[in-house]
mmCIF file of C-alpha atoms in Angstrom:
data_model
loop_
_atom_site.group_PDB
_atom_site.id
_atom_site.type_symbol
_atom_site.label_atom_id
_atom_site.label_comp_id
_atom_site.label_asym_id
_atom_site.label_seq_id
_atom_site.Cartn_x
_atom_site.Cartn_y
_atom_site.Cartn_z
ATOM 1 C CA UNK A 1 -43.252 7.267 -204.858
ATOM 2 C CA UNK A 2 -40.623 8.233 -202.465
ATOM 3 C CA UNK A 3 -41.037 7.452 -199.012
ATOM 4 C CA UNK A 4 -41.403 10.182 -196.442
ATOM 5 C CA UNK A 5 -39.946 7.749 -193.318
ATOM 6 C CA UNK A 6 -37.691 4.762 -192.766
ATOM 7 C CA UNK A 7 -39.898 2.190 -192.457
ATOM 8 C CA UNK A 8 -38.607 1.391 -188.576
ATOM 9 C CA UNK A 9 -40.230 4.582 -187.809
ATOM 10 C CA UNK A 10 -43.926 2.941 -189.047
ATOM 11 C CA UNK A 11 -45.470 1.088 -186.142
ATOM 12 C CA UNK A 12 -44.787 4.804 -184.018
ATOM 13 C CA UNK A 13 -46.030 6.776 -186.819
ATOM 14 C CA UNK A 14 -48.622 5.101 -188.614
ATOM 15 C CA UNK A 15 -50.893 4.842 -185.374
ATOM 16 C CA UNK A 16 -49.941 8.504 -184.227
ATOM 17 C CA UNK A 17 -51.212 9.809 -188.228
ATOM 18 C CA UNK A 18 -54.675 7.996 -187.771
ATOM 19 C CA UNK A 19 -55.304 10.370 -184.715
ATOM 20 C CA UNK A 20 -57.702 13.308 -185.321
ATOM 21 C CA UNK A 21 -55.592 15.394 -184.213
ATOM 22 C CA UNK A 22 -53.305 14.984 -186.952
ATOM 23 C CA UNK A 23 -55.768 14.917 -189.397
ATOM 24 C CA UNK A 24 -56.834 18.331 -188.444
ATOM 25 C CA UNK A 25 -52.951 19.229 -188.552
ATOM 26 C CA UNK A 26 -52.812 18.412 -192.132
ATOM 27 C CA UNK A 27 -55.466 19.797 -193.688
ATOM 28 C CA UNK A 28 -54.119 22.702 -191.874
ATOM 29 C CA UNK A 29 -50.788 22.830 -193.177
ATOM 30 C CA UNK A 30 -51.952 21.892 -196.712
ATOM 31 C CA UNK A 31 -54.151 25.070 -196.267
ATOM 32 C CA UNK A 32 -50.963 26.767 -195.597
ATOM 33 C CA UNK A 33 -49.050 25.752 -198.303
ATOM 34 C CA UNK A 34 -52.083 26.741 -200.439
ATOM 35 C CA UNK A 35 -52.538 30.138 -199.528
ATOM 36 C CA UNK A 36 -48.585 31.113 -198.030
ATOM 37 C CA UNK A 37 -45.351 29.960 -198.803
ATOM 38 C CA UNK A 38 -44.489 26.474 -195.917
ATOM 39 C CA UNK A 39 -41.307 25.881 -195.079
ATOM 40 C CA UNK A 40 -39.969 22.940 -195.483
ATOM 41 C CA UNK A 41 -40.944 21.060 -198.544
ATOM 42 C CA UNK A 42 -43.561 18.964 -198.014
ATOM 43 C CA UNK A 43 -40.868 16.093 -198.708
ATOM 44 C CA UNK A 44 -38.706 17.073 -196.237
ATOM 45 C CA UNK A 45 -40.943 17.723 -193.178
ATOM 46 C CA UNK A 46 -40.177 13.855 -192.272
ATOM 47 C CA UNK A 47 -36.741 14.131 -193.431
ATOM 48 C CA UNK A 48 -35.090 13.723 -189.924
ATOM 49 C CA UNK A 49 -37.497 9.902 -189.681
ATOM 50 C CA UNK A 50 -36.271 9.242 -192.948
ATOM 51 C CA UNK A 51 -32.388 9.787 -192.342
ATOM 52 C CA UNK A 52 -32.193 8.317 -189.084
ATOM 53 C CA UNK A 53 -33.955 4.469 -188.180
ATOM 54 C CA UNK A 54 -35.590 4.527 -184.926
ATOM 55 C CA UNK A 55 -33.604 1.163 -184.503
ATOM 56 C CA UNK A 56 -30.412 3.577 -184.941
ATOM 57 C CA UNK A 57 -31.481 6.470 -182.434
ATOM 58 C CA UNK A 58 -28.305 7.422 -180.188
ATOM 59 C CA UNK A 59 -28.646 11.101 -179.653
ATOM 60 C CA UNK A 60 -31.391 13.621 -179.861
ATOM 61 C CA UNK A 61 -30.863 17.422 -180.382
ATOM 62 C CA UNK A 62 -34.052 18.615 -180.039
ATOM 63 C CA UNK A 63 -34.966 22.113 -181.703
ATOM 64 C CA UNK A 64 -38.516 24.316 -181.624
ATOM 65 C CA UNK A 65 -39.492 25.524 -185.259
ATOM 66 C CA UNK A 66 -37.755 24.999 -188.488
ATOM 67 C CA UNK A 67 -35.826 27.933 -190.102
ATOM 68 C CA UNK A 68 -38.334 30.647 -191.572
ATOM 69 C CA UNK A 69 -36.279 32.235 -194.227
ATOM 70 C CA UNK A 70 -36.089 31.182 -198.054
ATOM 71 C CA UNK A 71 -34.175 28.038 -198.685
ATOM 72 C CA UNK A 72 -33.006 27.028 -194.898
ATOM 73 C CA UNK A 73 -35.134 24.262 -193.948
ATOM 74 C CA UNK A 74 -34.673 20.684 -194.942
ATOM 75 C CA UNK A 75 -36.160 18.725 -191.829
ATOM 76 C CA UNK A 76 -33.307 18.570 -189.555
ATOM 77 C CA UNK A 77 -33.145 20.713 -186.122
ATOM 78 C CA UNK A 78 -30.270 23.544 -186.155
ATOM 79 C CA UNK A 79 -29.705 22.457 -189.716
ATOM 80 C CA UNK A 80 -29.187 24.127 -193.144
ATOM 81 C CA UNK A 81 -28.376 22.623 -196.875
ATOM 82 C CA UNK A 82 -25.074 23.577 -198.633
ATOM 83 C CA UNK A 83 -24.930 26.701 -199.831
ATOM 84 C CA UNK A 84 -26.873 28.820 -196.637
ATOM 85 C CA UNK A 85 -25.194 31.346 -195.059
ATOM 86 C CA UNK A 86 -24.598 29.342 -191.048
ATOM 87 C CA UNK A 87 -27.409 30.839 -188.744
ATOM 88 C CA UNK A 88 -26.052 32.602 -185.455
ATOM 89 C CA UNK A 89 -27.182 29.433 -183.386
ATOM 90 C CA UNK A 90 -25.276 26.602 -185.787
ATOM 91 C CA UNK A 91 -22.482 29.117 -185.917
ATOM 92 C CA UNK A 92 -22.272 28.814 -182.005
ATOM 93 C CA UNK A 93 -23.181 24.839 -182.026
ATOM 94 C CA UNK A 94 -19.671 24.679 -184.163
ATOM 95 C CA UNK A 95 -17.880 26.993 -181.812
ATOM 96 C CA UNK A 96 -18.759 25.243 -178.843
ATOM 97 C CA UNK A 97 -17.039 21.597 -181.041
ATOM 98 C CA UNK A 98 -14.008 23.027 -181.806
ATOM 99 C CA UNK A 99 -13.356 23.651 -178.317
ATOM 100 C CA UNK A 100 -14.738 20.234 -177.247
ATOM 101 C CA UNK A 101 -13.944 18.094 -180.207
ATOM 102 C CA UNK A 102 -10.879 17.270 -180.864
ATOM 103 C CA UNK A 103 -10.048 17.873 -184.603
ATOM 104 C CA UNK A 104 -13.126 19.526 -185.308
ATOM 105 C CA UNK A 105 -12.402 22.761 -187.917
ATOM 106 C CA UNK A 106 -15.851 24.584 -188.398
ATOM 107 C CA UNK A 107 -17.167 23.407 -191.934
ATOM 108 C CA UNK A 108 -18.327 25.848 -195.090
ATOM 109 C CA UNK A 109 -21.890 24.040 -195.131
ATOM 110 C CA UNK A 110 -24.360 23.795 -191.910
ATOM 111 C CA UNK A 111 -25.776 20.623 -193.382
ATOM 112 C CA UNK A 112 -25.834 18.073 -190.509
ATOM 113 C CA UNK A 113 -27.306 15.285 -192.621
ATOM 114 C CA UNK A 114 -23.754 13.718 -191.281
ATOM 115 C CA UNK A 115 -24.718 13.251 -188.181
ATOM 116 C CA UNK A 116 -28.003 12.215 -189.116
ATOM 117 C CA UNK A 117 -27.141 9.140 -190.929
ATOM 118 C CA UNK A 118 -25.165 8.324 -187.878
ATOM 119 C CA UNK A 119 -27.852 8.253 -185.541
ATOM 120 C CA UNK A 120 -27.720 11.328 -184.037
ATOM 121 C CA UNK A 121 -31.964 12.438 -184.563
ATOM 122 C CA UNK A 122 -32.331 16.135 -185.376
ATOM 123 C CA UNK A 123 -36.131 17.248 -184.240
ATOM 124 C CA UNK A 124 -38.182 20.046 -184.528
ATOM 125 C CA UNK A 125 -40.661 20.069 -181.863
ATOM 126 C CA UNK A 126 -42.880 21.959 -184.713
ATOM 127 C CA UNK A 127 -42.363 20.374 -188.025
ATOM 128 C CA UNK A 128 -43.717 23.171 -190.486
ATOM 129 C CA UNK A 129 -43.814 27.301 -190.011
ATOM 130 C CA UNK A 130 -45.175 30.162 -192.791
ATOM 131 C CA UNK A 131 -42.401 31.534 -194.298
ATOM 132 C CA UNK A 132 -40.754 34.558 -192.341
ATOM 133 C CA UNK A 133 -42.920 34.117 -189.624
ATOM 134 C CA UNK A 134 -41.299 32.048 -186.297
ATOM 135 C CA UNK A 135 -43.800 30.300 -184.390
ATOM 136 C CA UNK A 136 -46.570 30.187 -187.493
ATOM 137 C CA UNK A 137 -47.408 26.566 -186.803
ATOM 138 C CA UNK A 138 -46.988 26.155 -183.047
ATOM 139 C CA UNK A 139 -50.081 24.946 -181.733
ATOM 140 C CA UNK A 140 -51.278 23.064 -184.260
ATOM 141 C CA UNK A 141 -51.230 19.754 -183.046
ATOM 142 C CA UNK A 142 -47.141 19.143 -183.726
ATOM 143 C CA UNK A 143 -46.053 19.165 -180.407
ATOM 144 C CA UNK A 144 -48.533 16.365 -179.473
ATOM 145 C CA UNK A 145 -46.856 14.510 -182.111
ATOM 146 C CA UNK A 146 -43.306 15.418 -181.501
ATOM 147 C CA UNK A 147 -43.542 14.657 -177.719
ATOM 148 C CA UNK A 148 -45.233 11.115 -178.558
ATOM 149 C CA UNK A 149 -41.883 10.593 -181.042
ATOM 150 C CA UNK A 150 -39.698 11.567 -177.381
ATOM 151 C CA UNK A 151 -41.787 9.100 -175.373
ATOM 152 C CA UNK A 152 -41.739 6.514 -177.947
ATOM 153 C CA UNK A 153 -38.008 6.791 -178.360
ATOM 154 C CA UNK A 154 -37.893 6.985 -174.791
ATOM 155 C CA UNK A 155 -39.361 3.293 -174.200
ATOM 156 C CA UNK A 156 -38.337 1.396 -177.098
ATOM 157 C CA UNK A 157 -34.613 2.612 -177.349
ATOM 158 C CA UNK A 158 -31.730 1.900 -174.695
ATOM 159 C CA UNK A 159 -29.010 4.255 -173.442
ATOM 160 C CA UNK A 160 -30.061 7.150 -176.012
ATOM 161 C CA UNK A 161 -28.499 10.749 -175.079
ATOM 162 C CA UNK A 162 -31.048 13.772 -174.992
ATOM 163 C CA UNK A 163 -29.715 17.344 -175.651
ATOM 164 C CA UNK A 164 -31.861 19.452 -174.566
ATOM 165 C CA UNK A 165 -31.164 23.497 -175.338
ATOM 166 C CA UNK A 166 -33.110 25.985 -173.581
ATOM 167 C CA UNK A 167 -36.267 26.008 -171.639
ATOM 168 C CA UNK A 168 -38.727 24.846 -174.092
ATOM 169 C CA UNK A 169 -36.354 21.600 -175.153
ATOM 170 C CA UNK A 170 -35.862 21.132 -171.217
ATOM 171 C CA UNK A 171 -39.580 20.507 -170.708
ATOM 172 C CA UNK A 172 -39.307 17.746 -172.381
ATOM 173 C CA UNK A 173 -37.060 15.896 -170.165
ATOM 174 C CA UNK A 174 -40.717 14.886 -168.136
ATOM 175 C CA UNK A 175 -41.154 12.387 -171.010
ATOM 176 C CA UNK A 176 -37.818 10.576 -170.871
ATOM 177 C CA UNK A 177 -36.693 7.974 -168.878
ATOM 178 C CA UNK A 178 -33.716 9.309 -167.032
ATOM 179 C CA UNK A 179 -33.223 5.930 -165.526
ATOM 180 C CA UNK A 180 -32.298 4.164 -169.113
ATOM 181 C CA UNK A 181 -31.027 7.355 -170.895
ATOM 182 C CA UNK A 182 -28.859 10.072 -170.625
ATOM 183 C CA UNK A 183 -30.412 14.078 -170.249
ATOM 184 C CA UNK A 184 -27.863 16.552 -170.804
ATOM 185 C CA UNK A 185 -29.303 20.151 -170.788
ATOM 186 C CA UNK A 186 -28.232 23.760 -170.980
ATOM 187 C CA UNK A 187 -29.133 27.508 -172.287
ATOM 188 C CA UNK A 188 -29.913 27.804 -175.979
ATOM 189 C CA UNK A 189 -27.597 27.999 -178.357
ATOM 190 C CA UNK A 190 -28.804 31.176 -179.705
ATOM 191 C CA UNK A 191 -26.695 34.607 -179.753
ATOM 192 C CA UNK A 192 -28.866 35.459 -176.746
ATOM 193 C CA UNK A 193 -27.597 33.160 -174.273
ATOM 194 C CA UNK A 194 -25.054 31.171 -175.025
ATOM 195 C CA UNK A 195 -22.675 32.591 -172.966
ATOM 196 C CA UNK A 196 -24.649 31.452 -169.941
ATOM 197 C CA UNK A 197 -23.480 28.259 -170.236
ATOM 198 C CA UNK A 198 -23.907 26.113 -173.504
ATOM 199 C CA UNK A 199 -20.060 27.441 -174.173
ATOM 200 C CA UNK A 200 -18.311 25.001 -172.706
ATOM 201 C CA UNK A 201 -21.254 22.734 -171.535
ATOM 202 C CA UNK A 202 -19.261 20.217 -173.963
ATOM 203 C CA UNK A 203 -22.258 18.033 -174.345
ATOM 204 C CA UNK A 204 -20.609 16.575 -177.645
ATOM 205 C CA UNK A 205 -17.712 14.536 -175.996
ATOM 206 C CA UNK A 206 -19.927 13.581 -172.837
ATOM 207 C CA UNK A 207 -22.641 11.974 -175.329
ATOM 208 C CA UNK A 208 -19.812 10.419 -176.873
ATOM 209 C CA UNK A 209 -18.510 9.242 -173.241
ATOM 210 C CA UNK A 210 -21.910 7.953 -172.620
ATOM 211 C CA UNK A 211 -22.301 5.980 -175.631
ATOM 212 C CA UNK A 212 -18.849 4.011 -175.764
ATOM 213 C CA UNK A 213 -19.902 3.623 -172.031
ATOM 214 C CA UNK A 214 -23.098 1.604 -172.998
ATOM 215 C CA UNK A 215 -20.871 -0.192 -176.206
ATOM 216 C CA UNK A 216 -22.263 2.051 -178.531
ATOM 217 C CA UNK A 217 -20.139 3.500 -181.599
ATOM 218 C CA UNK A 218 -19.563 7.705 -180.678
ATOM 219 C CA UNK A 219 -20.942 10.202 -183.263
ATOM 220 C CA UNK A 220 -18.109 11.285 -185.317
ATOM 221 C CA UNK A 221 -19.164 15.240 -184.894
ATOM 222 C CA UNK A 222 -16.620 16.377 -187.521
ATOM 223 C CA UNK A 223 -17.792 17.683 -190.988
ATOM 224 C CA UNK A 224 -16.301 18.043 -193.557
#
């Protein structure tokens, strides 16, 4: 059977699953998926634990719901497999790198599955939503779960950079250790705002910065 998780992630997880809570969560979203079409496969709701170690956690982008429409989601915040048209936020996240990234040439595909494998941990603070419906699963008991993930990472990582994009990612910065870790925050990336500041926020090279700073390898941002 395939796993869902690197196995790093297990003594955080396996404890946090065994809460009520979550057992309420997923009879709930396997009610869903019954009834409604739940986005994203239930193989790739972990998919972000499974891509990145929690031994290997150096940035977090944190996002609030998966992608609603057909074929977007794959577990990772902001991104999209090969072969999705870019969503207006992504499309902006790659603006704002070619002007802060040096060599960076905005790429055909939105998957960041890249950046991923290089540490860089892309989470939803909701992990599942009803297709074409934003929000669906908010609620539910994921955001308990998601902000226990920020806390753990929090205590049992060093020198980790937090990017936190809009008001609902910058409430989470209560749960991080600003003392041991870096917070950089700013408007959302969406079409909405993002000319109130995340253009040119160039939180890309100062994560970077940070982590050669601490002796850390930077996140090559580029994609192919």
């Amino acid at each position: 059977m395939e796993k869902l998780y690197d196995d790093s992630w297990a003594p955080v997880l396996k404890p946090l699953f065994s809460q009520p809570y979550m057992k309420q969560l997923s009879s709930f979203v396997q009610e869903e998926r019954q009834r409604a079409k739940v986005f994203p496969p239930a193989n790739l709701v972990m998919n972000a634990f499974k891509l990145t170690p929690l031994y290997n956690v150096k940035v977090v982008i944190l996002g609030q719901d998966p992608y609603h429409n057909d074929g977007q989601a794959h577990g990772l915040s902001f991104s999209v497999p090969e072969g999705i048209a870019l969503p207006p936020s992504l499309k902006n996240i790659f603006k704002e790198l070619q002007d802060d990234i040096e060599g960076f040439v905005e790429p055909r595909s939105g998957d960041l599955t890249a950046w991923a494998k290089q540490g860089v941990l892309l989470l939803n603070a909701t992990l599942t939503v009803q297709a074409h419906l934003a929000g669906s699963h908010q609620k539910r008991g994921w955001e308990i779960f998601t902000d226990s993930i920020i806390h753990a990472i929090s205590e049992q990582c060093e020198h980790v950079v937090f990017l936190l994009w809009g008001s609902y990612a910058q409430k989470k910065s209560v749960l991080i250790d600003a003392r041991k870790h870096l917070i950089l925050t700013s408007v959302h990336p969406s079409p909405l705002s993002v000319y109130r500041g995340f253009f040119g926020s160039k939180h890309f090279s100062k994560a970077n910065k940070y982590l050669v700073e601490h002796g850390k390898v930077p996140i090559d941002w580029r994609l192919s």
